[in-house]
Amino acid sequence: MDAPHETGGAPLAGALHRTGVTIREAGPDDAVAGVSPRWVALPENTGEVAALMRVSAEHDLAVTPVGGGTRLHWGPPPERCDLLIDTCCLNQVLEHASGDLVVRVQAGLTMGSLAETLAAEGQELSLDVPLDGATVGGVLATAIAGPRRFRHGTARDLLIGVTVVLADGTTAKSGGKVVKNVAGYDLGKLFTGSYGTLGVITEAAFRLHPIPDDRRWIIAELPAPGTPGTGAVRGDGRPDAPERPGSPPGLDVLAAELAASQAEPSAIEVDWPDARGGPVVAVLVEGTAADARARAVRDLMAGHGTARITAGPPGWWGTLPGEDVLLEVRVPPSRAGGALRAVMARGLPAHVRGSLATAALQVTLPPDVGGSAFAEFVSRVRDDLGRLGGGLTVLAAPQELAGRVDRWGPVGALPLLRRVKERFDPGRRMSPGRSVGGI
């Protein structure tokens, strides 16, 4: 057995303390998807993270980075976890070039704190992260985005530079303010969505937007499936035969009309809590002439259901439908209606919410759903989504449920992802097993 996993922990603890970083023993609240680390380190800058990683490499310690801890239960548990690197003290705005609409921050800064700092200059990072307490590094590591992804893109699109510490302690940068590049790799794109399996994100630079001077939301309540007089729409966007159970009336047509509208909406969201009722579609327009543009959107939506304009978002806007059993569905944007149909037709009490325009949807199921019912649901929905060119990921679920399915489903790029893992972490010490295919 390797030395780090023997009983003599004092020499290892001493080596960690000699980095000058604050180190403490881990407690129950530090568990990562149920796996408890041995120590927790609280570095304050990139240099201290690099020092920790060099010691970890020397002693074969498995390392997991953590930000706000809001999504430590997402994804599978790590195969092992010796050291948790808590980025809570990496919480500074390093540079805000307001004239250039660029900000550079440490990865442990919360998105809420960043929003307050930018708002003082009339600017924002247009990500709408759906979890309180989320940090910049956590948002990048899990690649989560909110409603305005339709207009402004995801974290990967808004990221213009990143600083990371690799498994051997090497510091690498790419994008803005380049000091050292890893030749041939776009680190920002690689590390976004990597779940901490390639290294530790310590700094990030983003492109910003001015805060719009006005915003309006247009909310339409669509008829329930089976309502007479509403035309169903097939997953390919063409009119279907009479309405079928579980089919959202006209959602594909509505989404296409809204996305192409000259009103230029920033977000097109759907919330469907129960298959027995109808979905709610909410659209955001912001900026110049928001009120007039909102009226145009309302008129467009009125043909699909009762529509109204509000000065604020619906209560569910920009939040997840649930946390305990959470799935993510992705299909080509033109197939959003088919994806919703696939979920709602399975007979379980599913709640779906997310972007109708980009067809990135979150699905929650009751926490007491049976293991067999859960496995059948995931399998059948994946089959349906596969025919639509999409897939399903299990973001969060109790182990007794998650253990019955492949969390990620088929991933065509898996061989490439394995080669990237081998390049950046050949010793499999960075959050081993936390990402797709057990990477």
CSV table of C-alpha atoms in Angstrom, one decimal:
chain,number,residue,atom,x,y,z
A,1,MET,CA,0.0,0.0,0.0
A,2,ASP,CA,1.3,3.5,-0.8
A,3,ALA,CA,2.7,5.5,2.1
A,4,PRO,CA,-0.1,8.1,2.2
A,5,HIS,CA,-2.6,5.5,3.0
A,6,GLU,CA,-0.8,4.0,6.0
A,7,THR,CA,-1.6,4.9,9.6
A,8,GLY,CA,1.2,7.4,10.0
A,9,GLY,CA,-0.6,10.7,9.3
A,10,ALA,CA,1.7,13.0,11.3
A,11,PRO,CA,4.5,13.3,8.7
A,12,LEU,CA,2.0,14.0,6.0
A,13,ALA,CA,0.2,16.6,8.1
A,14,GLY,CA,3.6,18.2,8.9
A,15,ALA,CA,4.4,18.4,5.2
A,16,LEU,CA,1.1,20.1,4.5
A,17,HIS,CA,1.6,22.6,7.3
A,18,ARG,CA,5.1,23.5,6.1
A,19,THR,CA,3.4,25.0,3.0
A,20,GLY,CA,2.3,27.8,5.2
A,21,VAL,CA,-1.3,27.2,4.3
A,22,THR,CA,-3.9,26.9,7.0
A,23,ILE,CA,-4.7,23.2,7.5
A,24,ARG,CA,-7.3,21.5,9.6
A,25,GLU,CA,-8.6,18.0,10.1
A,26,ALA,CA,-11.8,17.3,8.1
A,27,GLY,CA,-15.2,16.9,9.8
A,28,PRO,CA,-18.5,15.3,8.8
A,29,ASP,CA,-19.6,18.5,6.9
A,30,ASP,CA,-16.6,18.2,4.6
A,31,ALA,CA,-17.7,15.0,2.9
A,32,VAL,CA,-17.7,14.9,-0.9
A,33,ALA,CA,-20.8,12.9,-2.1
A,34,GLY,CA,-20.4,10.9,1.1
A,35,VAL,CA,-16.6,10.4,1.0
A,36,SER,CA,-14.8,12.1,3.8
A,37,PRO,CA,-11.3,13.7,3.3
A,38,ARG,CA,-8.5,13.6,5.9
A,39,TRP,CA,-7.6,17.2,5.8
A,40,VAL,CA,-8.9,20.5,4.6
A,41,ALA,CA,-6.6,23.3,3.3
A,42,LEU,CA,-7.6,27.0,3.1
A,43,PRO,CA,-5.1,28.7,0.7
A,44,GLU,CA,-5.3,32.4,0.0
A,45,ASN,CA,-3.6,32.7,-3.4
A,46,THR,CA,-2.5,30.7,-6.4
A,47,GLY,CA,1.0,30.2,-5.0
A,48,GLU,CA,-0.3,28.5,-1.9
A,49,VAL,CA,-2.5,26.2,-4.0
A,50,ALA,CA,0.6,25.3,-6.1
A,51,ALA,CA,2.5,24.5,-2.9
A,52,LEU,CA,-0.3,22.2,-1.7
A,53,MET,CA,-0.4,20.4,-5.0
A,54,ARG,CA,3.4,19.8,-5.0
A,55,VAL,CA,3.1,18.2,-1.5
A,56,SER,CA,0.1,16.2,-2.7
A,57,ALA,CA,2.0,14.9,-5.7
A,58,GLU,CA,5.0,14.0,-3.6
A,59,HIS,CA,2.9,11.9,-1.2
A,60,ASP,CA,0.2,10.7,-3.7
A,61,LEU,CA,-2.7,12.5,-2.0
A,62,ALA,CA,-6.0,12.6,-3.8
A,63,VAL,CA,-7.3,16.1,-3.9
A,64,THR,CA,-10.8,17.6,-4.4
A,65,PRO,CA,-11.3,21.3,-4.8
A,66,VAL,CA,-14.4,22.9,-3.2
A,67,GLY,CA,-16.0,26.3,-3.5
A,68,GLY,CA,-19.2,27.1,-1.7
A,69,GLY,CA,-20.1,23.5,-1.3
A,70,THR,CA,-23.5,23.9,-2.9
A,71,ARG,CA,-23.0,21.1,-5.4
A,72,LEU,CA,-20.7,18.6,-3.6
A,73,HIS,CA,-23.5,16.1,-3.7
A,74,TRP,CA,-23.6,16.4,-7.5
A,75,GLY,CA,-21.9,13.7,-9.5
A,76,PRO,CA,-20.5,10.4,-8.3
A,77,PRO,CA,-18.4,10.1,-5.2
A,78,PRO,CA,-14.6,10.3,-5.6
A,79,GLU,CA,-12.7,7.0,-5.5
A,80,ARG,CA,-10.7,8.5,-2.7
A,81,CYS,CA,-10.2,11.9,-1.1
A,82,ASP,CA,-7.3,12.8,1.1
A,83,LEU,CA,-7.2,16.6,0.9
A,84,LEU,CA,-10.0,19.0,0.3
A,85,ILE,CA,-8.8,22.4,-1.0
A,86,ASP,CA,-11.4,24.9,0.2
A,87,THR,CA,-11.2,28.1,-1.9
A,88,CYS,CA,-13.2,30.2,0.5
A,89,CYS,CA,-10.2,32.4,1.2
A,90,LEU,CA,-9.6,32.9,-2.5
A,91,ASN,CA,-12.3,35.6,-2.5
A,92,GLN,CA,-10.8,38.8,-4.0
A,93,VAL,CA,-11.7,40.9,-7.1
A,94,LEU,CA,-8.2,41.2,-8.5
A,95,GLU,CA,-9.0,43.6,-11.3
A,96,HIS,CA,-12.1,45.3,-12.7
A,97,ALA,CA,-11.4,47.2,-15.9
A,98,SER,CA,-14.9,48.7,-16.1
A,99,GLY,CA,-14.0,50.7,-19.3
A,100,ASP,CA,-13.1,47.4,-21.0
A,101,LEU,CA,-16.0,45.4,-19.5
A,102,VAL,CA,-13.6,42.9,-18.0
A,103,VAL,CA,-13.2,41.5,-14.5
A,104,ARG,CA,-10.5,39.2,-13.0
A,105,VAL,CA,-11.3,37.4,-9.8
A,106,GLN,CA,-10.2,34.6,-7.5
A,107,ALA,CA,-12.1,31.4,-7.8
A,108,GLY,CA,-13.5,31.4,-4.3
A,109,LEU,CA,-15.4,34.6,-4.7
A,110,THR,CA,-19.1,34.1,-4.4
A,111,MET,CA,-21.3,35.0,-7.4
A,112,GLY,CA,-23.4,37.2,-5.1
A,113,SER,CA,-20.4,39.2,-3.9
A,114,LEU,CA,-19.2,39.6,-7.5
A,115,ALA,CA,-22.6,40.8,-8.6
A,116,GLU,CA,-22.6,43.5,-5.8
A,117,THR,CA,-19.1,44.7,-6.8
A,118,LEU,CA,-20.0,44.9,-10.5
A,119,ALA,CA,-23.4,46.5,-9.9
A,120,ALA,CA,-21.7,49.5,-8.2
A,121,GLU,CA,-20.2,50.2,-11.7
A,122,GLY,CA,-23.5,49.5,-13.5
A,123,GLN,CA,-22.2,46.1,-14.9
A,124,GLU,CA,-23.0,42.5,-14.5
A,125,LEU,CA,-21.8,38.9,-15.3
A,126,SER,CA,-24.8,37.6,-17.2
A,127,LEU,CA,-24.9,34.0,-15.8
A,128,ASP,CA,-28.0,34.0,-13.4
A,129,VAL,CA,-26.5,31.1,-11.3
A,130,PRO,CA,-29.4,29.2,-9.7
A,131,LEU,CA,-27.8,28.4,-6.4
A,132,ASP,CA,-27.1,30.8,-3.5
A,133,GLY,CA,-23.5,30.7,-2.2
A,134,ALA,CA,-22.1,29.4,-5.5
A,135,THR,CA,-18.5,30.5,-6.2
A,136,VAL,CA,-16.9,31.4,-9.4
A,137,GLY,CA,-14.8,28.2,-9.4
A,138,GLY,CA,-17.8,26.1,-8.6
A,139,VAL,CA,-19.8,27.6,-11.4
A,140,LEU,CA,-17.0,26.9,-13.9
A,141,ALA,CA,-16.3,23.4,-12.5
A,142,THR,CA,-20.0,22.3,-12.9
A,143,ALA,CA,-20.7,24.5,-16.0
A,144,ILE,CA,-24.1,25.6,-14.7
A,145,ALA,CA,-25.9,28.6,-16.2
A,146,GLY,CA,-29.2,30.3,-15.8
A,147,PRO,CA,-32.0,31.7,-18.0
A,148,ARG,CA,-30.0,34.2,-20.0
A,149,ARG,CA,-27.8,31.6,-21.5
A,150,PHE,CA,-29.9,32.0,-24.6
A,151,ARG,CA,-28.8,35.6,-25.2
A,152,HIS,CA,-25.4,35.8,-23.5
A,153,GLY,CA,-24.1,32.2,-23.4
A,154,THR,CA,-22.8,30.1,-20.6
A,155,ALA,CA,-19.8,30.5,-18.3
A,156,ARG,CA,-17.6,28.9,-21.0
A,157,ASP,CA,-18.7,31.7,-23.5
A,158,LEU,CA,-18.2,34.5,-21.0
A,159,LEU,CA,-14.8,33.3,-19.7
A,160,ILE,CA,-11.9,35.0,-21.4
A,161,GLY,CA,-9.0,33.9,-19.2
A,162,VAL,CA,-8.3,31.3,-16.5
A,163,THR,CA,-5.5,30.4,-14.0
A,164,VAL,CA,-5.3,26.8,-12.9
A,165,VAL,CA,-2.9,24.7,-10.8
A,166,LEU,CA,-2.3,21.2,-12.2
A,167,ALA,CA,-1.9,18.0,-10.4
A,168,ASP,CA,1.9,18.3,-10.2
A,169,GLY,CA,1.8,21.9,-8.8
A,170,THR,CA,2.4,23.6,-12.2
A,171,THR,CA,0.6,26.9,-12.6
A,172,ALA,CA,-0.8,27.5,-16.0
A,173,LYS,CA,-2.8,30.3,-17.6
A,174,SER,CA,-4.7,30.9,-20.8
A,175,GLY,CA,-6.7,33.6,-22.3
A,176,GLY,CA,-6.4,37.2,-21.0
A,177,LYS,CA,-3.3,38.2,-19.1
A,178,VAL,CA,-1.4,35.2,-20.4
A,179,VAL,CA,1.8,34.3,-18.5
A,180,LYS,CA,2.1,30.6,-19.3
A,181,ASN,CA,0.1,28.5,-21.7
A,182,VAL,CA,-0.3,24.7,-21.9
A,183,ALA,CA,0.5,24.4,-25.6
A,184,GLY,CA,-2.4,23.2,-27.7
A,185,TYR,CA,-5.1,23.5,-25.0
A,186,ASP,CA,-7.8,26.0,-24.3
A,187,LEU,CA,-7.8,25.7,-20.5
A,188,GLY,CA,-11.0,27.6,-20.0
A,189,LYS,CA,-13.0,25.3,-22.1
A,190,LEU,CA,-11.4,22.2,-20.7
A,191,PHE,CA,-11.8,23.1,-17.1
A,192,THR,CA,-15.4,24.3,-17.4
A,193,GLY,CA,-17.5,21.3,-16.5
A,194,SER,CA,-14.5,19.2,-15.4
A,195,TYR,CA,-15.8,18.7,-11.8
A,196,GLY,CA,-12.3,19.3,-10.4
A,197,THR,CA,-10.8,16.3,-12.2
A,198,LEU,CA,-8.1,18.1,-14.1
A,199,GLY,CA,-6.7,20.6,-11.6
A,200,VAL,CA,-7.7,23.5,-9.3
A,201,ILE,CA,-9.1,26.7,-10.8
A,202,THR,CA,-7.7,29.7,-8.9
A,203,GLU,CA,-8.5,32.7,-11.0
A,204,ALA,CA,-10.9,33.6,-13.8
A,205,ALA,CA,-11.4,36.6,-16.1
A,206,PHE,CA,-14.8,37.3,-17.6
A,207,ARG,CA,-16.4,39.5,-20.2
A,208,LEU,CA,-19.1,41.7,-18.7
A,209,HIS,CA,-22.3,43.5,-19.8
A,210,PRO,CA,-23.9,46.8,-18.7
A,211,ILE,CA,-26.9,46.3,-16.5
A,212,PRO,CA,-29.9,46.9,-18.7
A,213,ASP,CA,-31.9,50.0,-17.8
A,214,ASP,CA,-35.2,48.2,-18.0
A,215,ARG,CA,-36.6,44.6,-17.9
A,216,ARG,CA,-40.0,43.0,-18.5
A,217,TRP,CA,-41.2,39.5,-18.2
A,218,ILE,CA,-44.0,38.0,-20.2
A,219,ILE,CA,-45.6,35.0,-18.7
A,220,ALA,CA,-48.0,32.7,-20.5
A,221,GLU,CA,-49.9,29.7,-19.0
A,222,LEU,CA,-50.4,27.1,-21.7
A,223,PRO,CA,-53.3,24.7,-21.8
A,224,ALA,CA,-52.9,21.3,-20.2
A,225,PRO,CA,-52.3,18.3,-22.5
A,226,GLY,CA,-55.4,17.0,-24.1
A,227,THR,CA,-57.2,20.4,-24.1
A,228,PRO,CA,-59.5,20.5,-27.2
A,229,GLY,CA,-58.6,22.8,-29.9
A,230,THR,CA,-54.8,22.9,-29.3
A,231,GLY,CA,-52.6,21.4,-31.9
A,232,ALA,CA,-49.8,19.2,-30.7
A,233,VAL,CA,-46.3,19.4,-32.2
A,234,ARG,CA,-44.0,16.6,-33.0
A,235,GLY,CA,-40.5,16.4,-31.7
A,236,ASP,CA,-39.3,17.5,-35.2
A,237,GLY,CA,-41.3,20.7,-35.0
A,238,ARG,CA,-44.1,19.7,-37.5
A,239,PRO,CA,-47.8,19.6,-36.6
A,240,ASP,CA,-48.9,16.3,-35.2
A,241,ALA,CA,-52.2,14.5,-35.2
A,242,PRO,CA,-54.7,15.1,-32.3
A,243,GLU,CA,-53.3,15.9,-28.9
A,244,ARG,CA,-51.7,13.0,-27.1
A,245,PRO,CA,-51.4,12.6,-23.3
A,246,GLY,CA,-48.1,14.2,-22.1
A,247,SER,CA,-47.7,16.4,-25.2
A,248,PRO,CA,-47.2,20.2,-24.5
A,249,PRO,CA,-49.5,22.0,-26.9
A,250,GLY,CA,-47.4,23.9,-29.5
A,251,LEU,CA,-44.3,24.4,-27.4
A,252,ASP,CA,-41.9,23.7,-30.3
A,253,VAL,CA,-43.7,26.3,-32.5
A,254,LEU,CA,-43.9,28.8,-29.7
A,255,ALA,CA,-40.2,28.4,-28.8
A,256,ALA,CA,-39.2,28.9,-32.5
A,257,GLU,CA,-41.4,32.0,-32.9
A,258,LEU,CA,-40.0,33.5,-29.7
A,259,ALA,CA,-36.4,32.7,-30.6
A,260,ALA,CA,-36.8,34.4,-34.0
A,261,SER,CA,-38.8,37.3,-32.7
A,262,GLN,CA,-37.5,40.8,-33.5
A,263,ALA,CA,-38.2,41.6,-29.8
A,264,GLU,CA,-34.9,39.8,-29.1
A,265,PRO,CA,-35.7,38.1,-25.8
A,266,SER,CA,-32.8,37.4,-23.5
A,267,ALA,CA,-34.3,34.2,-22.0
A,268,ILE,CA,-37.2,31.9,-22.8
A,269,GLU,CA,-37.9,29.6,-19.9
A,270,VAL,CA,-40.5,26.9,-19.2
A,271,ASP,CA,-41.8,25.5,-15.9
A,272,TRP,CA,-44.0,22.4,-15.8
A,273,PRO,CA,-44.6,21.1,-12.3
A,274,ASP,CA,-47.2,18.4,-13.2
A,275,ALA,CA,-48.2,16.6,-16.3
A,276,ARG,CA,-51.9,16.9,-15.4
A,277,GLY,CA,-51.6,20.7,-15.8
A,278,GLY,CA,-50.2,22.9,-18.5
A,279,PRO,CA,-46.7,24.4,-18.7
A,280,VAL,CA,-45.9,28.0,-18.0
A,281,VAL,CA,-43.6,29.8,-20.4
A,282,ALA,CA,-41.8,33.0,-19.2
A,283,VAL,CA,-39.8,35.3,-21.5
A,284,LEU,CA,-37.4,38.1,-20.5
A,285,VAL,CA,-36.8,41.2,-22.6
A,286,GLU,CA,-34.4,43.8,-21.4
A,287,GLY,CA,-32.8,47.1,-22.4
A,288,THR,CA,-34.0,49.7,-24.9
A,289,ALA,CA,-37.8,49.9,-25.4
A,290,ALA,CA,-38.4,46.9,-23.2
A,291,ASP,CA,-42.0,47.8,-22.6
A,292,ALA,CA,-42.9,48.0,-26.3
A,293,ARG,CA,-41.0,44.8,-27.1
A,294,ALA,CA,-42.7,43.0,-24.2
A,295,ARG,CA,-46.1,43.9,-25.7
A,296,ALA,CA,-45.0,42.4,-29.0
A,297,VAL,CA,-44.0,39.2,-27.2
A,298,ARG,CA,-47.3,39.1,-25.3
A,299,ASP,CA,-49.2,39.4,-28.6
A,300,LEU,CA,-47.2,36.6,-30.0
A,301,MET,CA,-47.7,34.4,-27.0
A,302,ALA,CA,-51.4,35.2,-26.7
A,303,GLY,CA,-52.2,32.6,-29.5
A,304,HIS,CA,-50.8,29.9,-27.2
A,305,GLY,CA,-52.3,30.7,-23.8
A,306,THR,CA,-53.1,33.5,-21.4
A,307,ALA,CA,-50.2,36.0,-21.4
A,308,ARG,CA,-49.4,38.9,-19.2
A,309,ILE,CA,-46.5,41.4,-18.7
A,310,THR,CA,-44.8,41.9,-15.3
A,311,ALA,CA,-42.0,44.1,-14.0
A,312,GLY,CA,-40.5,41.2,-12.1
A,313,PRO,CA,-39.8,37.5,-12.7
A,314,PRO,CA,-42.1,34.6,-11.7
A,315,GLY,CA,-41.1,33.1,-8.3
A,316,TRP,CA,-39.5,30.0,-10.0
A,317,TRP,CA,-37.4,32.0,-12.4
A,318,GLY,CA,-33.7,31.1,-12.3
A,319,THR,CA,-34.0,28.3,-9.7
A,320,LEU,CA,-33.8,24.6,-9.9
A,321,PRO,CA,-37.0,22.5,-9.7
A,322,GLY,CA,-35.5,20.4,-6.9
A,323,GLU,CA,-32.3,19.1,-5.4
A,324,ASP,CA,-32.6,15.6,-4.0
A,325,VAL,CA,-33.2,13.8,-7.4
A,326,LEU,CA,-32.1,16.1,-10.1
A,327,LEU,CA,-31.5,15.2,-13.8
A,328,GLU,CA,-30.5,17.3,-16.8
A,329,VAL,CA,-31.9,16.9,-20.2
A,330,ARG,CA,-30.3,18.3,-23.3
A,331,VAL,CA,-31.5,18.1,-26.9
A,332,PRO,CA,-31.2,20.2,-30.0
A,333,PRO,CA,-33.2,23.4,-29.5
A,334,SER,CA,-35.8,22.5,-32.1
A,335,ARG,CA,-36.6,19.3,-30.1
A,336,ALA,CA,-37.5,20.9,-26.8
A,337,GLY,CA,-41.1,19.9,-27.1
A,338,GLY,CA,-40.2,16.3,-27.8
A,339,ALA,CA,-37.9,16.2,-24.8
A,340,LEU,CA,-40.7,17.5,-22.5
A,341,ARG,CA,-43.0,14.9,-24.0
A,342,ALA,CA,-40.4,12.1,-23.3
A,343,VAL,CA,-40.2,13.1,-19.6
A,344,MET,CA,-43.9,13.7,-19.0
A,345,ALA,CA,-45.1,10.6,-20.8
A,346,ARG,CA,-43.3,8.2,-18.4
A,347,GLY,CA,-46.0,8.3,-15.7
A,348,LEU,CA,-43.8,9.5,-12.8
A,349,PRO,CA,-44.5,12.8,-11.0
A,350,ALA,CA,-41.7,14.7,-12.8
A,351,HIS,CA,-41.2,18.5,-12.5
A,352,VAL,CA,-39.4,20.1,-15.4
A,353,ARG,CA,-37.8,23.6,-15.6
A,354,GLY,CA,-35.2,25.3,-17.7
A,355,SER,CA,-34.4,26.9,-21.0
A,356,LEU,CA,-37.0,26.3,-23.7
A,357,ALA,CA,-34.9,28.2,-26.2
A,358,THR,CA,-31.7,26.2,-25.7
A,359,ALA,CA,-33.4,22.9,-24.6
A,360,ALA,CA,-31.3,22.7,-21.5
A,361,LEU,CA,-33.8,21.4,-19.0
A,362,GLN,CA,-33.7,20.2,-15.4
A,363,VAL,CA,-36.0,17.4,-14.1
A,364,THR,CA,-36.7,16.5,-10.5
A,365,LEU,CA,-38.4,13.4,-9.2
A,366,PRO,CA,-39.7,12.7,-5.7
A,367,PRO,CA,-37.0,11.7,-3.3
A,368,ASP,CA,-38.9,8.6,-2.4
A,369,VAL,CA,-39.1,7.3,-6.0
A,370,GLY,CA,-38.4,3.6,-6.0
A,371,GLY,CA,-35.1,2.3,-7.4
A,372,SER,CA,-36.7,0.2,-10.1
A,373,ALA,CA,-39.0,3.0,-11.2
A,374,PHE,CA,-36.1,5.4,-11.3
A,375,ALA,CA,-33.9,3.1,-13.4
A,376,GLU,CA,-36.7,2.5,-15.8
A,377,PHE,CA,-37.5,6.2,-16.1
A,378,VAL,CA,-33.8,7.0,-16.9
A,379,SER,CA,-33.5,4.2,-19.4
A,380,ARG,CA,-36.7,4.9,-21.3
A,381,VAL,CA,-36.2,8.7,-21.3
A,382,ARG,CA,-32.7,8.2,-22.6
A,383,ASP,CA,-33.9,6.0,-25.4
A,384,ASP,CA,-36.5,8.7,-26.4
A,385,LEU,CA,-33.9,11.5,-26.2
A,386,GLY,CA,-31.4,9.5,-28.2
A,387,ARG,CA,-33.8,9.5,-31.1
A,388,LEU,CA,-34.0,13.3,-30.7
A,389,GLY,CA,-30.2,13.6,-30.8
A,390,GLY,CA,-30.0,14.4,-27.0
A,391,GLY,CA,-29.3,12.8,-23.7
A,392,LEU,CA,-29.8,12.7,-19.9
A,393,THR,CA,-27.4,13.2,-17.0
A,394,VAL,CA,-28.1,12.3,-13.4
A,395,LEU,CA,-26.8,15.4,-11.6
A,396,ALA,CA,-27.8,14.4,-8.1
A,397,ALA,CA,-29.5,11.4,-6.5
A,398,PRO,CA,-29.1,9.2,-3.4
A,399,GLN,CA,-26.6,6.5,-4.0
A,400,GLU,CA,-29.3,3.8,-3.8
A,401,LEU,CA,-30.8,5.3,-6.9
A,402,ALA,CA,-27.7,6.6,-8.7
A,403,GLY,CA,-26.1,3.2,-8.3
A,404,ARG,CA,-28.7,1.6,-10.5
A,405,VAL,CA,-27.9,3.7,-13.6
A,406,ASP,CA,-25.0,5.2,-15.5
A,407,ARG,CA,-25.1,8.8,-14.3
A,408,TRP,CA,-23.8,10.2,-17.7
A,409,GLY,CA,-25.2,7.8,-20.3
A,410,PRO,CA,-23.5,7.4,-23.7
A,411,VAL,CA,-20.7,9.9,-24.3
A,412,GLY,CA,-19.2,9.8,-27.8
A,413,ALA,CA,-16.2,11.9,-26.8
A,414,LEU,CA,-15.2,9.7,-23.9
A,415,PRO,CA,-11.9,8.4,-25.5
A,416,LEU,CA,-10.8,12.0,-26.0
A,417,LEU,CA,-11.8,12.9,-22.5
A,418,ARG,CA,-9.7,10.0,-21.2
A,419,ARG,CA,-6.7,11.2,-23.1
A,420,VAL,CA,-7.1,14.7,-21.7
A,421,LYS,CA,-7.3,13.3,-18.1
A,422,GLU,CA,-4.1,11.3,-18.8
A,423,ARG,CA,-2.4,14.4,-20.0
A,424,PHE,CA,-3.3,16.6,-17.1
A,425,ASP,CA,-3.6,14.1,-14.2
A,426,PRO,CA,-1.7,10.9,-15.1
A,427,GLY,CA,-1.7,9.8,-11.4
A,428,ARG,CA,-5.5,10.1,-11.1
A,429,ARG,CA,-5.3,12.2,-8.0
A,430,MET,CA,-7.7,15.0,-9.0
A,431,SER,CA,-11.2,14.1,-7.8
A,432,PRO,CA,-10.8,10.6,-9.3
A,433,GLY,CA,-14.0,9.1,-10.6
A,434,ARG,CA,-16.0,12.3,-10.3
A,435,SER,CA,-16.6,12.9,-14.0
A,436,VAL,CA,-17.9,11.1,-17.0
A,437,GLY,CA,-16.8,7.5,-17.5
A,438,GLY,CA,-15.2,7.4,-14.1
A,439,ILE,CA,-12.5,9.9,-15.1
